[in-house]
XYZ file of N, CA and C in Angstrom:
537
model
N -38.687 -250.806 -20.247
C -37.981 -250.580 -18.485
C -39.308 -250.820 -17.663
N -38.932 -251.256 -16.969
C -39.935 -252.011 -15.827
C -39.248 -251.035 -14.508
N -40.635 -249.959 -13.870
C -40.309 -249.265 -12.676
C -40.564 -249.696 -11.447
N -39.857 -250.294 -10.698
C -40.528 -250.936 -9.567
C -41.342 -249.786 -9.067
N -42.613 -249.810 -7.683
C -43.274 -249.329 -7.248
C -42.600 -248.903 -5.883
N -42.941 -247.945 -5.868
C -42.318 -247.525 -4.320
C -43.154 -246.813 -3.829
N -43.127 -247.078 -2.534
C -44.001 -246.299 -1.163
C -44.156 -245.184 -1.142
N -45.729 -244.150 -1.653
C -45.283 -242.958 -1.512
C -45.463 -242.295 0.027
N -45.343 -243.208 0.976
C -45.152 -242.522 1.633
C -44.018 -243.258 3.062
N -43.666 -242.855 3.700
C -43.097 -243.761 4.634
C -43.611 -244.750 5.367
N -42.754 -245.529 5.536
C -43.161 -246.353 6.607
C -43.679 -245.880 7.812
N -44.467 -246.975 8.206
C -44.340 -246.550 9.995
C -43.152 -246.628 10.749
N -42.394 -247.885 10.257
C -41.044 -248.090 10.953
C -40.268 -246.789 10.966
N -39.765 -246.470 9.435
C -39.098 -245.458 9.086
C -39.608 -244.223 9.956
N -41.357 -243.637 9.791
C -41.342 -242.643 10.872
C -40.808 -242.599 12.085
N -41.066 -243.598 12.747
C -41.114 -244.048 14.013
C -38.980 -243.909 14.271
N -38.321 -244.689 13.671
C -37.295 -244.171 13.625
C -36.183 -243.220 13.781
N -36.855 -242.351 12.335
C -36.742 -240.954 12.137
C -37.477 -239.738 13.081
N -38.274 -240.069 13.991
C -38.782 -239.721 15.188
C -38.072 -239.510 16.234
N -37.675 -240.670 16.318
C -36.972 -240.939 18.196
C -35.836 -240.312 17.680
N -34.827 -240.564 16.027
C -33.055 -239.891 16.323
C -33.237 -238.924 15.612
N -34.236 -238.104 15.556
C -33.911 -236.515 14.189
C -35.446 -235.760 15.328
N -35.129 -234.714 15.120
C -35.880 -233.424 15.228
C -36.777 -233.404 14.367
N -37.339 -234.681 13.090
C -37.818 -234.118 11.954
C -39.395 -234.690 12.636
N -40.123 -233.536 11.593
C -42.064 -233.535 12.758
C -42.354 -234.625 11.814
N -43.131 -235.302 11.606
C -44.083 -236.679 10.916
C -44.601 -235.464 9.473
N -44.872 -234.494 9.444
C -44.789 -233.484 8.078
C -43.198 -233.359 7.495
N -42.680 -233.270 8.202
C -41.221 -233.173 7.221
C -40.984 -234.407 6.773
N -40.700 -235.610 7.358
C -40.426 -236.739 7.193
C -41.288 -237.407 5.704
N -42.956 -236.829 5.565
C -43.462 -236.846 5.067
C -42.773 -236.117 3.167
N -42.567 -235.273 3.704
C -41.978 -233.713 2.730
C -40.691 -234.834 1.990
N -39.775 -235.004 2.820
C -38.181 -235.531 2.750
C -38.832 -236.835 1.905
N -39.536 -237.679 2.138
C -40.082 -238.978 1.236
C -40.516 -238.690 0.223
N -41.223 -237.582 -0.255
C -41.673 -236.941 -1.681
C -40.611 -236.937 -2.438
N -39.279 -235.846 -2.142
C -38.346 -235.645 -2.350
C -37.283 -236.961 -2.951
N -37.496 -237.683 -2.005
C -36.517 -238.804 -1.935
C -37.076 -239.673 -3.340
N -38.351 -240.400 -3.119
C -39.071 -240.497 -4.091
C -38.954 -240.158 -5.571
N -39.078 -239.287 -5.489
C -38.728 -238.398 -6.955
C -37.210 -238.374 -7.472
N -36.654 -238.359 -6.423
C -34.363 -238.742 -6.688
C -34.410 -240.270 -7.332
N -35.009 -241.128 -6.358
C -34.777 -242.470 -6.823
C -35.238 -242.890 -8.241
N -34.352 -242.260 -9.187
C -35.017 -242.520 -10.201
C -34.896 -244.425 -10.817
N -34.957 -245.152 -10.006
C -34.693 -246.491 -10.521
C -36.260 -247.233 -9.686
N -36.487 -247.164 -8.835
C -37.429 -247.114 -7.846
C -37.234 -248.369 -7.090
N -35.522 -248.551 -6.565
C -35.382 -249.412 -5.768
C -35.383 -249.048 -4.064
N -35.730 -247.957 -3.877
C -35.675 -247.065 -2.222
C -34.647 -247.028 -1.887
N -33.003 -246.524 -2.680
C -32.075 -245.969 -2.684
C -31.608 -245.538 -3.878
N -31.209 -244.000 -3.162
C -30.831 -242.759 -4.748
C -29.392 -243.612 -4.239
N -28.478 -243.579 -5.502
C -27.562 -243.663 -5.882
C -26.696 -242.707 -6.292
N -25.300 -242.714 -6.288
C -24.169 -241.688 -6.756
C -25.391 -240.895 -7.767
N -25.233 -241.994 -9.162
C -25.232 -241.582 -10.016
C -26.687 -240.604 -10.251
N -27.446 -241.407 -9.287
C -29.195 -240.101 -9.481
C -28.490 -238.640 -8.728
N -27.736 -239.100 -8.037
C -27.809 -237.344 -7.462
C -26.253 -236.480 -8.377
N -25.865 -237.022 -9.167
C -25.319 -236.056 -10.595
C -26.054 -235.968 -11.305
N -27.237 -236.548 -11.535
C -28.082 -236.024 -12.376
C -28.513 -234.676 -11.888
N -28.603 -234.096 -10.806
C -29.242 -232.690 -10.393
C -27.949 -231.997 -10.754
N -28.462 -231.120 -11.201
C -27.176 -229.836 -11.767
C -26.611 -229.146 -10.241
N -27.574 -228.912 -9.706
C -26.845 -227.872 -8.069
C -25.843 -228.801 -7.677
N -25.843 -229.850 -7.728
C -25.432 -231.028 -6.788
C -23.974 -231.695 -7.521
N -24.415 -231.829 -8.580
C -23.238 -232.590 -9.169
C -22.083 -231.996 -9.083
N -21.930 -230.568 -8.727
C -20.968 -229.956 -9.615
C -20.613 -229.419 -8.209
N -20.810 -229.646 -6.788
C -20.180 -229.861 -6.056
C -18.628 -230.827 -5.621
N -18.019 -230.609 -5.075
C -16.391 -231.124 -5.025
C -16.647 -232.525 -3.732
N -17.438 -231.730 -3.062
C -17.672 -232.359 -2.235
C -19.027 -233.687 -2.040
N -19.228 -233.552 -3.122
C -20.599 -235.206 -3.260
C -20.220 -235.872 -2.813
N -19.164 -236.875 -3.311
C -19.093 -237.910 -3.157
C -18.256 -238.423 -1.545
N -18.112 -237.312 -1.283
C -17.787 -237.542 0.435
C -19.013 -237.415 1.226
N -19.746 -236.149 0.827
C -21.138 -236.577 1.518
C -21.389 -237.816 1.385
N -21.815 -238.508 0.288
C -22.803 -239.823 0.332
C -21.984 -240.790 0.587
N -20.502 -240.786 0.857
C -20.140 -241.793 1.532
C -20.588 -241.545 3.315
N -20.141 -240.495 3.805
C -20.740 -240.013 5.163
C -21.944 -240.187 5.505
N -22.741 -240.193 4.552
C -24.281 -239.840 5.122
C -25.289 -242.022 4.971
N -24.038 -242.790 3.798
C -24.783 -243.627 3.349
C -24.259 -244.689 4.880
N -25.179 -245.391 5.278
C -25.130 -246.584 6.513
C -24.658 -247.388 5.677
N -24.614 -247.507 4.873
C -23.639 -248.682 4.306
C -22.190 -248.409 3.573
N -22.146 -247.174 3.404
C -20.654 -247.033 3.042
C -20.235 -246.908 1.819
N -21.218 -247.334 0.913
C -21.188 -247.490 -0.726
C -21.693 -246.056 -1.694
N -22.245 -245.303 -0.631
C -22.762 -243.957 -1.268
C -23.689 -244.124 -1.651
N -24.599 -245.552 -1.375
C -25.898 -245.505 -1.772
C -26.722 -244.923 -0.668
N -27.723 -244.107 -0.938
C -28.490 -243.495 0.088
C -30.113 -244.264 0.162
N -30.369 -244.951 1.643
C -31.523 -244.950 1.599
C -33.038 -244.235 2.159
N -33.856 -244.142 2.424
C -34.457 -243.045 2.984
C -34.251 -242.346 4.337
N -33.907 -243.301 5.015
C -33.571 -243.097 6.200
C -32.321 -242.185 6.264
N -31.523 -242.698 5.649
C -30.127 -242.093 5.722
C -30.560 -240.311 4.984
N -31.267 -240.958 3.937
C -31.420 -239.382 3.555
C -32.255 -238.324 4.367
N -33.167 -238.335 5.187
C -33.968 -237.830 6.216
C -32.950 -237.771 7.665
N -32.081 -238.632 7.594
C -31.401 -238.282 9.109
C -30.325 -237.027 8.100
N -29.740 -237.177 7.250
C -28.521 -236.639 6.934
C -29.186 -234.894 6.622
N -30.571 -234.673 6.104
C -31.012 -233.863 6.388
C -31.548 -233.033 7.657
N -31.873 -234.209 8.635
C -32.080 -233.498 9.899
C -31.293 -232.663 10.896
N -29.526 -232.997 10.349
C -28.581 -232.380 10.864
C -28.618 -231.065 10.501
N -29.225 -230.532 9.839
C -28.773 -229.259 8.763
C -30.491 -228.456 9.622
N -31.196 -229.141 10.452
C -32.420 -228.278 10.584
C -31.739 -227.163 11.480
N -32.687 -226.248 11.767
C -32.238 -224.878 12.556
C -32.065 -225.628 13.921
N -32.919 -226.200 14.314
C -32.871 -227.188 15.893
C -31.757 -227.732 16.162
N -31.564 -228.450 15.028
C -30.225 -229.790 15.563
C -29.501 -228.971 16.299
N -28.854 -228.882 17.866
C -27.350 -229.161 18.213
C -26.378 -228.990 17.720
N -25.263 -228.052 18.300
C -24.669 -227.527 17.641
C -23.532 -229.039 17.969
N -23.330 -229.789 18.672
C -23.157 -231.112 18.542
C -22.953 -232.028 17.366
N -24.281 -232.131 17.530
C -24.457 -233.228 16.102
C -23.987 -232.080 14.649
N -24.335 -231.299 14.721
C -23.558 -230.465 13.787
C -22.193 -230.291 13.732
N -21.479 -230.321 14.554
C -20.049 -230.293 14.526
C -19.685 -232.037 13.955
N -20.566 -232.633 14.623
C -19.885 -234.432 14.458
C -20.191 -234.531 12.892
N -21.185 -234.424 12.186
C -21.150 -234.221 10.874
C -19.883 -233.340 10.230
N -20.051 -232.748 10.464
C -18.494 -231.707 9.868
C -17.223 -232.703 10.411
N -17.116 -232.851 10.919
C -15.819 -233.511 12.207
C -15.609 -235.058 10.643
N -16.442 -236.162 10.747
C -16.611 -236.671 9.441
C -16.481 -236.550 8.444
N -16.632 -235.682 7.819
C -16.486 -234.839 6.768
C -14.550 -234.770 6.361
N -14.357 -234.701 7.384
C -12.644 -234.499 7.702
C -11.826 -235.851 7.580
N -12.714 -236.513 8.641
C -11.941 -238.145 8.748
C -12.478 -239.081 7.375
N -11.500 -239.004 6.519
C -11.837 -239.601 5.555
C -11.773 -241.080 5.678
N -10.828 -241.544 6.322
C -10.260 -243.398 6.785
C -11.749 -243.324 7.399
N -12.267 -242.658 8.190
C -13.391 -243.451 9.211
C -12.573 -243.947 10.487
N -12.081 -243.522 11.058
C -11.287 -244.187 12.281
C -11.786 -243.579 13.773
N -12.438 -242.636 13.294
C -13.015 -241.233 14.755
C -11.218 -240.776 14.635
N -11.034 -240.302 13.725
C -9.637 -239.422 14.216
C -9.080 -238.587 12.914
N -8.170 -237.617 12.776
C -7.877 -236.771 11.809
C -6.744 -236.627 11.625
N -6.486 -237.469 10.339
C -4.824 -237.855 10.571
C -4.188 -236.835 9.390
N -3.055 -236.393 9.289
C -2.759 -235.323 8.346
C -2.791 -235.901 6.547
N -2.987 -236.931 6.726
C -3.252 -237.291 5.113
C -4.999 -237.161 5.004
N -6.025 -237.854 5.919
C -7.461 -237.340 5.947
C -7.274 -235.670 5.830
N -6.717 -234.848 6.420
C -7.133 -233.432 6.267
C -6.571 -233.347 5.287
N -5.466 -233.559 4.384
C -4.607 -233.195 3.375
C -5.650 -233.682 1.995
N -6.510 -234.816 1.747
C -7.429 -235.482 1.253
C -8.243 -234.686 1.463
N -8.887 -234.264 2.121
C -10.346 -233.238 2.563
C -9.997 -231.818 1.598
N -9.355 -231.158 1.963
C -8.436 -229.901 1.464
C -8.908 -230.270 -0.359
N -7.882 -231.032 -0.543
C -7.816 -231.311 -1.858
C -8.829 -231.123 -2.651
N -9.806 -231.940 -1.728
C -11.273 -232.063 -2.826
C -12.043 -230.705 -2.647
N -11.453 -230.244 -1.832
C -12.691 -228.864 -1.218
C -11.865 -227.477 -2.468
N -10.667 -227.488 -3.113
C -9.726 -226.011 -3.093
C -9.639 -226.830 -4.792
N -9.698 -228.092 -5.145
C -9.368 -228.616 -6.391
C -7.930 -228.369 -6.535
N -7.596 -227.591 -7.869
C -6.181 -227.452 -8.245
C -5.638 -226.039 -7.959
N -6.740 -225.030 -7.266
C -6.275 -223.860 -6.837
C -4.968 -223.778 -5.875
N -4.377 -224.598 -5.437
C -3.477 -224.920 -4.808
C -2.888 -226.180 -4.638
N -1.118 -225.597 -4.599
C -0.612 -226.677 -4.984
C -0.097 -227.233 -3.501
N -0.052 -229.137 -3.856
C 0.486 -229.891 -2.620
C 1.486 -229.303 -1.833
N 2.055 -228.195 -2.021
C 2.902 -227.956 -1.239
C 2.519 -226.955 -0.216
N 1.652 -226.001 -0.842
C 0.878 -224.756 0.072
C -0.485 -225.797 1.036
N -1.088 -226.642 0.555
C -1.385 -227.407 1.123
C -1.165 -228.082 1.969
N 0.232 -229.049 2.401
C 0.550 -229.910 3.403
C 0.781 -228.091 4.678
N 1.093 -227.156 4.083
C 1.498 -225.942 5.041
C 0.484 -225.560 5.476
N -0.973 -225.411 4.634
C -2.062 -225.270 5.609
C -2.159 -226.587 6.883
N -1.826 -227.568 6.170
C -1.959 -229.026 7.217
C -1.469 -228.760 8.221
N -0.014 -228.893 7.946
C 0.763 -228.533 8.846
C 0.387 -227.385 9.803
N 0.333 -226.560 9.601
C -0.217 -225.070 10.420
C -0.713 -225.635 11.512
N -2.478 -225.824 10.302
C -3.441 -226.494 11.164
C -3.115 -227.707 12.651
N -2.450 -228.657 12.363
C -1.778 -229.605 13.234
C -1.386 -228.890 14.178
N -0.111 -227.920 14.069
C 0.389 -227.055 15.442
C -0.631 -226.257 16.115
N -1.557 -225.526 15.393
C -2.470 -225.228 16.252
C -3.598 -226.068 16.991
N -3.791 -227.351 16.102
C -5.550 -228.020 16.897
C -4.676 -229.278 17.769
N -3.441 -229.658 17.141
C -3.339 -231.132 17.770
C -2.841 -231.175 19.156
N -3.583 -231.030 20.118
C -3.537 -230.220 21.478
C -2.468 -231.658 22.383
N -2.289 -232.667 22.167
C -1.159 -233.720 22.653
C -0.349 -234.246 21.755
N -0.158 -233.366 20.582
C 0.716 -233.854 19.562
C 1.184 -235.045 19.438
N 0.020 -236.019 19.036
C 0.184 -237.380 18.856
C -0.062 -237.700 17.129
N 0.122 -236.199 16.129
C -0.239 -236.634 15.274
C -1.673 -236.821 14.670
N -3.068 -236.689 15.465
C -3.912 -236.694 15.093
C -4.840 -235.508 15.716
N -6.434 -234.988 15.211
C -7.018 -234.292 15.580
C -8.343 -234.982 16.318
N -8.100 -234.877 17.578
C -9.676 -235.741 17.943
C -10.565 -234.892 17.510
N -12.095 -235.464 17.940
C -13.370 -234.807 18.096
C -13.100 -233.790 18.738
N -12.492 -233.679 20.258
C -12.023 -233.059 21.141
C -11.661 -231.618 20.960
N -10.465 -232.443 19.974
C -9.457 -230.810 19.548
C -10.532 -229.946 18.251
N -11.218 -230.828 17.281
C -11.994 -230.557 16.487
C -12.830 -229.318 17.259
N -13.690 -229.883 18.345
C -14.503 -229.103 18.716
C -14.121 -227.917 19.602
N -12.856 -227.590 20.182
C -12.372 -226.555 20.889
C -11.974 -225.235 19.586
N -11.675 -225.777 18.756
C -11.184 -225.572 17.290
C -12.493 -224.610 17.151
N -13.491 -225.032 17.222
C -14.698 -224.518 16.487
C -15.615 -223.971 17.445
N -15.270 -223.346 18.878
C -15.833 -223.127 20.045
C -16.364 -221.520 19.745
N -15.427 -220.613 18.830
C -15.669 -219.325 18.546
C -16.627 -219.394 17.091
N -16.767 -220.217 16.473
C -17.515 -219.788 15.603
C -18.743 -220.270 15.787
N -19.746 -219.458 15.294
C -21.436 -219.581 15.829
C -21.785 -220.374 14.475
N -22.876 -221.718 15.050
C -23.198 -222.198 13.810
C -24.645 -221.901 13.785
N -25.434 -221.339 14.568
C -26.479 -220.555 14.414
C -27.328 -220.600 13.048
N -26.388 -219.903 12.240
C -26.980 -219.932 10.859
C -26.380 -220.813 9.635
N -24.945 -221.832 10.236
C -24.678 -222.734 9.457
C -25.529 -223.743 9.318
N -24.698 -224.528 7.989
C -25.573 -226.304 8.207
C -26.742 -226.260 8.745
N -27.759 -224.949 7.885
C -28.698 -225.289 7.514
C -29.855 -224.944 6.906
N -30.480 -226.042 6.596
C -31.377 -226.020 5.009
C -32.799 -225.623 5.600
N -33.044 -225.032 4.859
C -35.039 -224.993 5.084
C -35.650 -225.575 3.916
N -36.752 -226.458 4.630
C -37.294 -227.756 3.233
C -39.022 -227.601 3.972
């Protein structure tokens, strides 16, 4: 089996785009590229969902497929280097609260219509808790959440609603990875 050659360093274009849209340093971009290249088992410049499944510490995460969908610019779960680096940038300590909240919001917005519906929240919670709660219990949680959070009672949680919900929550040490 022939393995395609993968660049050992990120391209100047990738570095430029990432420096413009993230708070990643050039050294961090280079380190991330090394990790990306190691994960790209086929050498195609993409990390596939099956590549992630081969990482024991990640494969058991019930939200893996959702994270890959949110992070993938193509929406198919395949991650380019730029997708990979932008996703990691969200977890930098210096990334602002708004960006971290937006990422979290997207995790719940299953259908990607920029609002969280009853079914979006139900599906996200099912992914998180698995068989530990019944559908009836989950629906009770969803209903209570909507009563507390849906400010205009239109049946959707907007980003603004989500933001207000998270005001008392400190994200200083949440959504942080060191690399």
